Coordinates of C-alpha atoms and ligand atoms in Angstrom, one line a residue:
L1 CA -15.2 4.5 16.2
V2 CA -18.9 4.0 16.6
T3 CA -19.1 3.4 12.8
L4 CA -16.4 0.8 13.1
I5 CA -18.0 -1.1 15.9
T6 CA -21.3 -0.9 14.1
F7 CA -19.7 -2.2 11.0
I8 CA -18.1 -5.2 12.9
K9 CA -21.5 -5.9 14.6
E10 CA -23.2 -5.9 11.2
L11 CA -20.7 -8.3 9.8
T12 CA -21.2 -10.5 12.9
E13 CA -25.0 -10.4 12.4
M14 CA -24.5 -11.3 8.8
G15 CA -22.7 -14.4 9.9
L16 CA -19.5 -13.3 8.4
F17 CA -17.6 -13.9 11.6
S18 CA -18.1 -17.5 12.8
K19 CA -18.2 -18.7 16.4
K20 CA -15.1 -20.3 17.9
S21 CA -14.0 -22.2 21.0
K22 CA -13.9 -20.8 24.5
K23 CA -10.1 -20.6 24.5
A24 CA -10.2 -18.5 21.4
V25 CA -7.0 -17.0 20.2
A26 CA -8.6 -13.6 19.5
S27 CA -12.2 -12.4 19.8
S28 CA -13.7 -9.2 18.9
T29 CA -15.3 -6.3 20.7
A30 CA -18.4 -7.6 19.1
A31 CA -18.3 -10.1 22.0
A32 CA -18.5 -7.3 24.5
E33 CA -21.0 -5.5 22.4
T34 CA -23.3 -8.5 22.2
G35 CA -23.3 -9.4 25.8
G36 CA -20.3 -11.6 26.0
E37 CA -21.2 -13.9 23.1
D38 CA -18.0 -15.5 21.7
H39 CA -17.4 -14.2 18.2
A40 CA -14.3 -14.5 16.2
C41 CA -12.8 -11.4 14.8
G42 CA -9.3 -11.9 13.6
I43 CA -9.1 -15.7 13.7
L44 CA -11.5 -18.1 12.1
Q45 CA -12.8 -15.5 9.9
G46 CA -14.7 -16.5 6.8
E47 CA -17.0 -19.4 6.3
D48 CA -14.8 -22.3 5.2
R49 CA -12.5 -23.2 8.1
S50 CA -11.1 -26.4 6.6
H51 CA -7.8 -25.0 5.5
L52 CA -7.0 -22.8 8.5
V53 CA -4.0 -24.0 10.4
E54 CA -3.9 -24.8 14.1
P55 CA -2.7 -21.5 15.6
K56 CA 1.0 -21.5 16.2
Y57 CA 1.7 -17.9 17.1
A58 CA -1.5 -16.1 18.0
V59 CA -2.0 -14.9 21.5
E60 CA -5.0 -15.6 23.7
M61 CA -6.9 -12.5 24.7
S62 CA -9.9 -11.8 26.8
D63 CA -12.8 -9.9 25.3
R64 CA -12.1 -7.0 27.6
R65 CA -8.4 -6.7 26.6
L66 CA -9.3 -6.9 22.9
E67 CA -12.0 -4.2 23.4
L68 CA -9.4 -1.9 25.1
M69 CA -7.0 -2.6 22.2
L70 CA -9.6 -1.8 19.6
N71 CA -10.6 1.4 21.3
K72 CA -7.0 2.6 21.8
C73 CA -6.0 1.8 18.2
S74 CA -9.1 3.3 16.7
K75 CA -8.8 6.5 18.7
E76 CA -5.1 7.0 17.8
Y77 CA -5.8 6.1 14.2
A78 CA -8.6 8.7 13.9
E79 CA -6.3 11.3 15.5
S80 CA -3.6 10.6 13.0
V81 CA -6.0 10.8 10.0
R82 CA -7.4 14.1 11.3
D83 CA -3.8 15.4 11.8
N84 CA -2.9 14.5 8.2
F85 CA -6.0 16.2 6.8
D86 CA -5.3 19.3 8.9
K87 CA -1.8 19.5 7.5
L88 CA -3.1 19.0 3.9
G89 CA -5.7 21.7 4.6
E90 CA -2.8 24.1 5.1
A91 CA -1.3 23.3 1.7
T92 CA -2.2 26.0 -0.9
D93 CA -4.2 25.5 -4.0
R94 CA -5.2 21.8 -3.7
P95 CA -7.2 20.8 -6.7
A96 CA -11.0 20.6 -6.2
A97 CA -10.9 17.0 -7.6
M98 CA -8.8 15.9 -4.6
A99 CA -12.0 16.0 -2.5
Y100 CA -12.9 12.6 -3.8
F101 CA -9.6 11.0 -2.7
D102 CA -9.7 12.7 0.7
R103 CA -13.0 11.2 1.3
M104 CA -11.9 7.7 0.1
L105 CA -9.0 7.7 2.6
G106 CA -10.9 9.7 5.3
L107 CA -12.7 8.5 8.4
D108 CA -16.1 8.7 6.6
S109 CA -15.0 6.7 3.6
P110 CA -18.0 5.0 1.9
R111 CA -15.8 2.0 0.9
P112 CA -16.2 -0.3 3.9
E113 CA -20.0 -0.2 3.5
E114 CA -19.7 -0.9 -0.2
L115 CA -17.5 -3.9 0.5
Q116 CA -20.1 -5.1 3.0
K117 CA -22.8 -4.9 0.3
L118 CA -20.6 -6.7 -2.2
K119 CA -20.1 -9.5 0.3
L120 CA -23.8 -9.7 0.8
Q121 CA -24.1 -10.3 -3.0
G122 CA -21.8 -13.3 -2.5
K123 CA -18.5 -11.7 -3.6
K124 CA -15.3 -12.6 -1.8
V125 CA -12.8 -9.9 -0.7
I126 CA -9.2 -10.8 -1.1
G127 CA -6.5 -8.8 0.7
Y128 CA -3.1 -8.6 -0.8
Y129 CA 0.3 -7.0 0.0
C130 CA 3.0 -5.5 -2.1
M131 CA 2.7 -4.8 -5.8
F132 CA 3.6 -8.3 -6.9
V133 CA 0.1 -9.8 -6.7
P134 CA -1.7 -9.4 -10.1
K135 CA -5.0 -8.1 -8.9
E136 CA -6.4 -8.8 -12.3
I137 CA -6.5 -12.5 -11.3
I138 CA -8.5 -11.7 -8.2
M139 CA -10.9 -9.6 -10.2
A140 CA -11.3 -12.3 -12.9
L141 CA -12.3 -14.7 -10.1
D142 CA -15.2 -12.3 -9.4
A143 CA -13.6 -11.2 -6.1
V144 CA -12.6 -7.8 -4.9
P145 CA -8.9 -7.0 -4.4
I146 CA -7.8 -4.7 -1.6
R147 CA -4.2 -3.9 -0.6
L148 CA -3.6 -4.1 3.1
C149 CA 0.0 -2.8 3.5
S150 CA -0.4 -0.5 6.6
G151 CA 1.0 2.8 7.5
I152 CA -0.9 3.0 10.8
A153 CA 1.2 3.7 13.9
A154 CA -1.6 2.9 16.3
T155 CA -1.6 -0.8 15.5
I156 CA 2.1 -1.4 16.1
Y157 CA 1.9 -2.0 19.8
P158 CA -0.4 -5.1 19.6
S159 CA 2.0 -6.8 17.2
E160 CA 5.0 -6.4 19.5
E161 CA 3.7 -9.3 21.5
L162 CA 4.5 -11.5 18.5
L163 CA 7.2 -9.7 16.6
P164 CA 10.7 -8.5 17.4
N165 CA 10.8 -4.8 18.2
V166 CA 13.5 -4.2 15.5
L167 CA 11.2 -5.3 12.7
C168 CA 10.1 -2.8 10.1
P169 CA 7.0 -0.8 11.2
M170 CA 5.0 -1.8 8.1
I171 CA 5.2 -5.4 9.1
K172 CA 4.3 -4.7 12.7
S173 CA 1.5 -2.3 11.8
S174 CA 0.0 -4.8 9.3
L175 CA -0.1 -7.6 11.8
G176 CA -1.5 -5.3 14.5
L177 CA -4.2 -4.3 12.2
K178 CA -5.5 -7.9 12.2
M179 CA -4.8 -8.5 15.9
S180 CA -6.7 -5.4 16.9
C181 CA -9.6 -6.1 14.5
M182 CA -9.4 -2.4 13.8
S183 CA -9.6 -2.2 10.0
P184 CA -13.0 -2.6 8.3
Y185 CA -11.0 -3.5 5.2
F186 CA -9.0 -6.3 6.9
E187 CA -12.2 -7.5 8.6
A188 CA -13.9 -7.7 5.2
A189 CA -11.2 -9.8 3.7
D190 CA -11.9 -13.5 3.3
A191 CA -8.3 -14.4 2.6
V192 CA -5.0 -12.7 1.9
V193 CA -2.2 -13.2 -0.6
M194 CA 1.2 -12.4 0.9
P195 CA 4.2 -12.4 -1.5
I196 CA 7.4 -13.8 0.2
T197 CA 9.7 -10.8 -0.4
C198 CA 11.7 -9.7 2.6
D199 CA 12.1 -11.8 5.8
G200 CA 9.4 -9.7 7.6
K201 CA 6.9 -10.4 4.9
A202 CA 7.7 -14.1 4.8
K203 CA 7.1 -14.4 8.6
L204 CA 4.1 -12.1 8.5
G205 CA 2.5 -14.4 6.0
E206 CA 3.2 -17.4 8.2
I207 CA 1.7 -15.7 11.3
L208 CA -1.4 -14.4 9.5
Q209 CA -2.3 -18.0 8.8
D210 CA -3.4 -18.2 12.4
Y211 CA -6.0 -15.5 11.8
I212 CA -7.1 -15.7 8.2
P213 CA -6.6 -18.0 5.2
T214 CA -3.3 -16.9 3.8
I215 CA -1.7 -17.7 0.4
Q216 CA 2.0 -17.2 0.4
L217 CA 3.2 -16.3 -3.1
N218 CA 6.8 -17.3 -3.7
I219 CA 8.8 -14.4 -5.2
P220 CA 12.4 -15.1 -6.4
R221 CA 15.2 -12.9 -5.1
R222 CA 17.0 -13.0 -8.5
K223 CA 15.2 -12.1 -11.7
D224 CA 18.0 -12.4 -14.1
S225 CA 18.2 -16.2 -14.6
A226 CA 16.9 -17.8 -17.8
H227 CA 14.2 -19.9 -16.1
I228 CA 12.8 -17.2 -13.9
T229 CA 9.7 -16.3 -15.9
D230 CA 8.6 -20.0 -16.0
F231 CA 9.2 -20.2 -12.2
I232 CA 7.0 -17.2 -11.6
D233 CA 4.3 -18.5 -14.0
N234 CA 4.3 -21.7 -12.0
E235 CA 4.0 -19.9 -8.7
L236 CA 1.1 -17.9 -10.0
K237 CA -0.6 -21.1 -11.1
V238 CA -0.3 -22.4 -7.5
M239 CA -1.8 -19.1 -6.2
I240 CA -4.6 -19.3 -8.8
T241 CA -5.5 -22.8 -7.7
E242 CA -5.8 -21.7 -4.1
L243 CA -7.8 -18.7 -5.0
E244 CA -10.1 -20.8 -7.2
E245 CA -10.8 -23.0 -4.1
L246 CA -11.4 -20.0 -1.9
T247 CA -13.7 -18.2 -4.3
G248 CA -15.4 -21.2 -5.7
N249 CA -14.8 -19.8 -9.2
R250 CA -12.6 -20.9 -12.1
L251 CA -10.2 -18.5 -13.8
K252 CA -11.6 -18.0 -17.3
A253 CA -9.8 -16.3 -20.2
G254 CA -12.8 -13.9 -20.9
A255 CA -13.0 -12.7 -17.3
L256 CA -9.2 -12.2 -17.2
K257 CA -9.3 -10.2 -20.4
E258 CA -12.0 -8.0 -19.0
A259 CA -10.0 -7.5 -15.8
I260 CA -6.8 -6.6 -17.7
K261 CA -8.8 -4.1 -19.8
T262 CA -10.0 -2.5 -16.5
T263 CA -6.5 -2.2 -15.1
Q264 CA -5.1 -1.0 -18.4
A265 CA -7.5 2.0 -18.2
E266 CA -6.5 2.5 -14.5
Q267 CA -2.8 2.5 -15.4
Q268 CA -3.3 4.9 -18.3
A269 CA -4.9 7.3 -15.9
H270 CA -2.1 6.9 -13.4
I271 CA 0.5 7.5 -16.2
R272 CA -1.4 10.5 -17.4
L273 CA -1.2 11.9 -13.9
Q274 CA 2.5 11.3 -13.6
E275 CA 3.2 12.9 -17.0
L276 CA 1.5 16.1 -15.7
R277 CA 4.0 16.2 -12.8
K278 CA 7.1 16.4 -15.1
G279 CA 6.8 20.0 -16.2
P280 CA 8.5 23.0 -14.6
D281 CA 5.2 24.1 -12.9
A282 CA 4.1 21.5 -10.3
P283 CA 0.3 21.3 -10.6
L284 CA -0.1 18.9 -7.6
W285 CA 1.5 18.4 -4.2
G286 CA 3.4 15.2 -3.8
R287 CA 1.3 14.4 -0.8
D288 CA -1.8 14.5 -2.9
A289 CA -0.2 12.3 -5.5
F290 CA 0.5 9.7 -2.7
L291 CA -3.2 10.0 -1.6
V292 CA -4.3 9.3 -5.1
S293 CA -2.1 6.3 -5.5
Q294 CA -3.1 4.9 -2.2
S295 CA -6.8 5.4 -2.4
L296 CA -6.5 2.8 -5.2
F297 CA -5.6 0.3 -2.4
Y298 CA -9.3 0.0 -1.5
D299 CA -11.3 1.7 -4.2
D300 CA -13.5 0.4 -7.0
I301 CA -11.0 0.5 -9.9
P302 CA -13.3 1.9 -12.7
R303 CA -14.6 4.6 -10.4
W304 CA -11.0 5.5 -9.3
T305 CA -10.0 5.7 -13.0
V306 CA -12.8 8.2 -13.8
E307 CA -11.8 10.3 -10.8
V308 CA -8.1 10.4 -11.7
N309 CA -9.0 11.4 -15.2
R310 CA -11.2 14.2 -13.7
L311 CA -8.2 15.3 -11.6
C312 CA -6.0 15.2 -14.7
D313 CA -8.4 17.5 -16.6
E314 CA -8.1 20.0 -13.8
L315 CA -4.3 19.7 -13.7
E316 CA -4.0 20.1 -17.4
A317 CA -5.7 23.4 -17.2
R318 CA -3.2 24.4 -14.4
V319 CA -0.3 23.3 -16.6
R320 CA -1.6 25.3 -19.5
S321 CA -1.9 28.4 -17.4
K322 CA 1.5 27.7 -15.8
K323 CA 0.0 27.5 -12.3
S324 CA 2.1 25.8 -9.7
V325 CA 1.2 24.8 -6.1
A326 CA 4.9 25.4 -5.1
Q327 CA 6.9 28.6 -4.9
P328 CA 9.0 29.5 -8.0
G329 CA 12.3 27.7 -7.7
A330 CA 11.1 25.2 -5.1
P331 CA 13.5 22.2 -4.8
R332 CA 12.1 19.4 -6.9
I333 CA 12.4 16.3 -4.8
L334 CA 12.1 12.6 -5.6
V335 CA 11.3 10.2 -2.7
T336 CA 12.6 6.6 -2.9
G337 CA 13.2 3.7 -0.6
S338 CA 10.8 2.1 1.9
P339 CA 7.1 2.8 1.2
V340 CA 5.4 5.9 2.6
I341 CA 1.9 4.7 3.5
F342 CA -1.0 6.8 4.7
P343 CA -1.4 8.0 7.4
N344 CA 2.4 7.9 7.9
F345 CA 3.0 11.0 5.8
K346 CA 5.6 12.4 8.1
I347 CA 8.3 12.7 5.4
P348 CA 6.2 14.2 2.6
H349 CA 4.6 16.7 5.0
L350 CA 8.0 17.8 6.3
I351 CA 9.4 18.2 2.7
E352 CA 6.5 20.2 1.4
E353 CA 5.9 22.3 4.5
H354 CA 9.5 23.5 4.2
G355 CA 9.5 24.7 0.6
G356 CA 10.2 21.5 -1.3
I357 CA 7.9 19.9 -3.8
I358 CA 7.8 16.1 -4.4
V359 CA 7.4 15.7 -8.1
A360 CA 8.0 12.0 -8.2
D361 CA 8.6 8.9 -6.1
E362 CA 10.1 5.5 -6.7
T363 CA 8.3 3.6 -4.0
C364 CA 5.8 0.7 -4.1
A365 CA 3.1 2.7 -2.4
G366 CA 3.3 5.4 -5.0
T367 CA 4.1 5.3 -8.7
R368 CA 6.7 2.6 -9.0
N369 CA 6.3 0.5 -12.1
I370 CA 3.5 2.5 -13.8
K371 CA 5.5 3.3 -16.9
E372 CA 3.2 1.3 -19.2
P373 CA 0.0 -0.7 -18.8
V374 CA -0.1 -4.5 -19.1
V375 CA 0.8 -5.5 -22.6
V376 CA -0.8 -8.6 -24.0
D377 CA 0.2 -10.3 -27.3
E378 CA -2.7 -12.6 -27.6
W379 CA -5.8 -12.8 -25.5
I380 CA -5.2 -16.4 -24.5
K381 CA -4.9 -17.3 -20.8
S382 CA -1.2 -18.3 -20.9
D383 CA -0.2 -15.1 -22.7
M384 CA -2.3 -13.0 -20.4
L385 CA -0.6 -14.6 -17.3
R386 CA 2.8 -14.1 -18.8
A387 CA 1.9 -10.4 -19.4
L388 CA 0.9 -10.1 -15.8
T389 CA 4.3 -11.5 -14.7
E390 CA 6.0 -9.1 -17.0
K391 CA 4.0 -6.2 -15.6
H392 CA 3.8 -6.9 -11.9
I393 CA 6.9 -8.8 -11.0
L394 CA 9.8 -8.7 -13.5
P395 CA 10.2 -4.9 -13.7
C396 CA 9.7 -4.2 -10.0
T397 CA 12.7 -2.5 -8.4
C398 CA 11.9 -3.4 -4.8
A399 CA 15.1 -3.8 -2.8
C400 CA 14.1 -7.3 -1.9
F401 CA 15.7 -8.3 -5.3
T402 CA 19.3 -8.8 -5.9
P403 CA 21.4 -7.4 -7.6
N404 CA 18.5 -5.1 -8.5
L405 CA 20.5 -3.0 -11.0
S406 CA 17.3 -2.0 -12.8
R407 CA 16.5 0.3 -9.8
M408 CA 19.6 2.3 -10.7
D409 CA 18.5 2.6 -14.4
V410 CA 15.0 3.6 -13.3
L411 CA 16.3 6.3 -10.9
T412 CA 18.8 7.7 -13.4
E413 CA 16.0 8.0 -15.9
M414 CA 13.6 9.6 -13.4
V415 CA 16.2 12.1 -12.1
E416 CA 16.5 13.4 -15.7
S417 CA 12.9 13.3 -16.9
Y418 CA 11.5 15.0 -13.7
A419 CA 14.4 17.5 -13.5
I420 CA 15.1 16.4 -9.9
D421 CA 17.1 18.7 -7.6
G422 CA 17.5 16.3 -4.7
V423 CA 16.5 12.8 -3.5
C424 CA 15.0 11.9 -0.1
Y425 CA 15.9 8.3 0.6
H426 CA 13.4 6.9 3.1
V427 CA 14.3 3.9 5.2
L428 CA 11.8 2.4 7.5
R429 CA 13.8 1.4 10.6
G430 CA 14.3 -2.3 10.5
C431 CA 14.1 -2.5 6.7
L432 CA 17.5 -3.9 5.9
N433 CA 17.0 -4.2 2.1
Y434 CA 16.5 -0.5 1.5
D435 CA 19.0 0.5 4.2
I436 CA 21.7 -1.6 2.4
E437 CA 20.8 -0.3 -1.1
S438 CA 21.0 3.3 0.1
R439 CA 24.8 3.2 -0.3
K440 CA 24.8 2.3 -4.0
I441 CA 22.0 4.7 -4.8
E442 CA 23.9 7.5 -3.1
K443 CA 27.0 6.7 -5.1
L444 CA 24.9 6.7 -8.3
L445 CA 23.2 10.0 -7.6
K446 CA 26.5 11.6 -6.6
S447 CA 27.9 10.6 -10.1
H448 CA 24.9 12.6 -11.5
G449 CA 25.5 15.6 -9.2
I450 CA 22.3 15.0 -7.3
P451 CA 22.3 15.3 -3.5
M452 CA 20.6 12.7 -1.4
L453 CA 19.3 12.9 2.1
K454 CA 18.8 9.5 3.8
V455 CA 16.2 9.5 6.5
E456 CA 15.8 6.5 8.7
T457 CA 12.6 6.6 10.7
D458 CA 9.5 4.7 11.8
Y459 CA 5.8 5.5 12.3
S460 CA 6.2 7.4 15.6
Q461 CA 6.3 11.2 15.8
E462 CA 9.2 11.3 18.3
D463 CA 11.8 12.1 15.7
V464 CA 9.8 14.8 13.8
E465 CA 11.8 17.8 15.1
Q466 CA 15.1 16.1 14.4
I467 CA 14.1 15.2 10.9
R468 CA 12.6 18.6 10.3
T469 CA 16.0 20.2 11.0
R470 CA 17.7 17.9 8.6
I471 CA 15.2 18.3 5.8
E472 CA 15.2 22.1 6.2
A473 CA 19.0 22.1 5.9
F474 CA 18.8 19.8 2.9
L475 CA 16.3 22.0 1.1
E476 CA 18.3 25.2 1.9
M477 CA 21.4 23.6 0.5
I478 CA 19.6 22.8 -2.8
V479 CA 18.2 26.3 -3.0
A480 CA 21.7 27.8 -2.5
R481 CA 23.0 25.4 -5.2
K482 CA 20.3 26.5 -7.7
R483 CA 21.1 30.2 -7.3
Ligands
SF4_501 S1 9.0 -2.5 -0.3 FE1 8.9 -4.4 -1.6 S2 8.5 -6.0 -0.1 FE2 7.9 -4.1 0.8 S3 5.7 -3.8 0.4 FE3 6.9 -2.8 -1.2 S4 7.1 -4.2 -2.9 FE4 6.5 -5.3 -1.0
SF4_502 S1 9.8 -1.8 4.1 FE1 11.5 -3.2 3.9 S2 11.3 -4.6 5.7 FE2 9.3 -3.5 5.5 S3 8.1 -4.8 4.2 FE3 9.1 -3.5 2.8 S4 11.0 -4.5 2.2 FE4 10.2 -5.5 4.0

């Protein structure tokens, strides 16, 4: 907490938070920390204010109230991170190379400070959501992409002042992250790109405009009509123009090529890791695989790539010597549905603490859509942008699309290639898209003889015991079937 307040103070001293009116919509603890001086934290962040909208949603808060909110959220967040690492500490045979990813997502992560240094060098930080935003474009504009989808329970309560209680916890948590000024990543962001996917994301993007420059990327619900690629290309062009204005840089073919080469290497490493999880001996806990995927939300991409390849070297040795982290015959589980985002690892912990091993996931905070890197025909700008559409948007199997039949094909293929014994279908309470699609996925899996357990939950810990009982019974049933 001290580090976080110091970080916010440092940003304030650097002039990265601007001053605002007395009747500010939100102000930071920095105000309290600097003797009541009126600093902006969530709202009016960044230097160019000309395109910030007049606040329509944001609530007015006293410095004292914001300080209490920041303290409460930070304390609860720290507890949940420690709790996760305690649970991971109980898992056997974690690879030594996981220490890097633990640190990256841990409370002493060096990344916030690195971002601060990059901002001092004049770089912009662009937050983004979902997996639809081609981060290569942000990188080619000499800015730093960070993904801000939040799995933090602690930041839900501030958002409930603005959002209906029934909304999915990821939307609430992501807004609360900004309202509470709790995240050094969000506070480092100069702007965010929000794809319009589900209803919650559409409105989250609208509300965030009160706090930070927000570009809403229009994503179609249907991908199977003839003109759809042109439609997405045009939407990307609108986003690029807005990002060019924000960063003050023009998108150049050479820089885009370099960025794509960087992410191609990243994706190759990610694919290499996935391939190692297919064999009969599981060299890595599923929880660790989620940690690896999600540290990429914030990390420096080339460094992450090196560390993943280092992890893969270690795992390859394990595979060669037939070493598994799980017990022989452990049920091989695939997780699909709403994203499982750190520190909300409730479901993965329960599965793996009770004898299951998650060998694959089909979620947007894991390994969805990493089958192949970006494929470019010719290194000209239009071809590269088309390749990004074909990589990041068209193959995505998020339930926000309809009819989303490709998700069925992908799951059928995964169930076979990972030798899956059972599927855990995760629904974040309030996520109607994944809830509705669970029916067709259950029917599909049944036709392949694969049992499915649907778990509807949120970020709280209140239902842990009830879910534990269901997961235990599910795993026991699979073990009995395998005998
Ligand atoms: S589930 Fe879909 S809409 Fe939600 S964050 Fe993932 S990709 Fe975006
Ligand atoms: S989990 Fe569902 S409701 Fe939540 S952001 Fe993703 S698609 Fe939207």
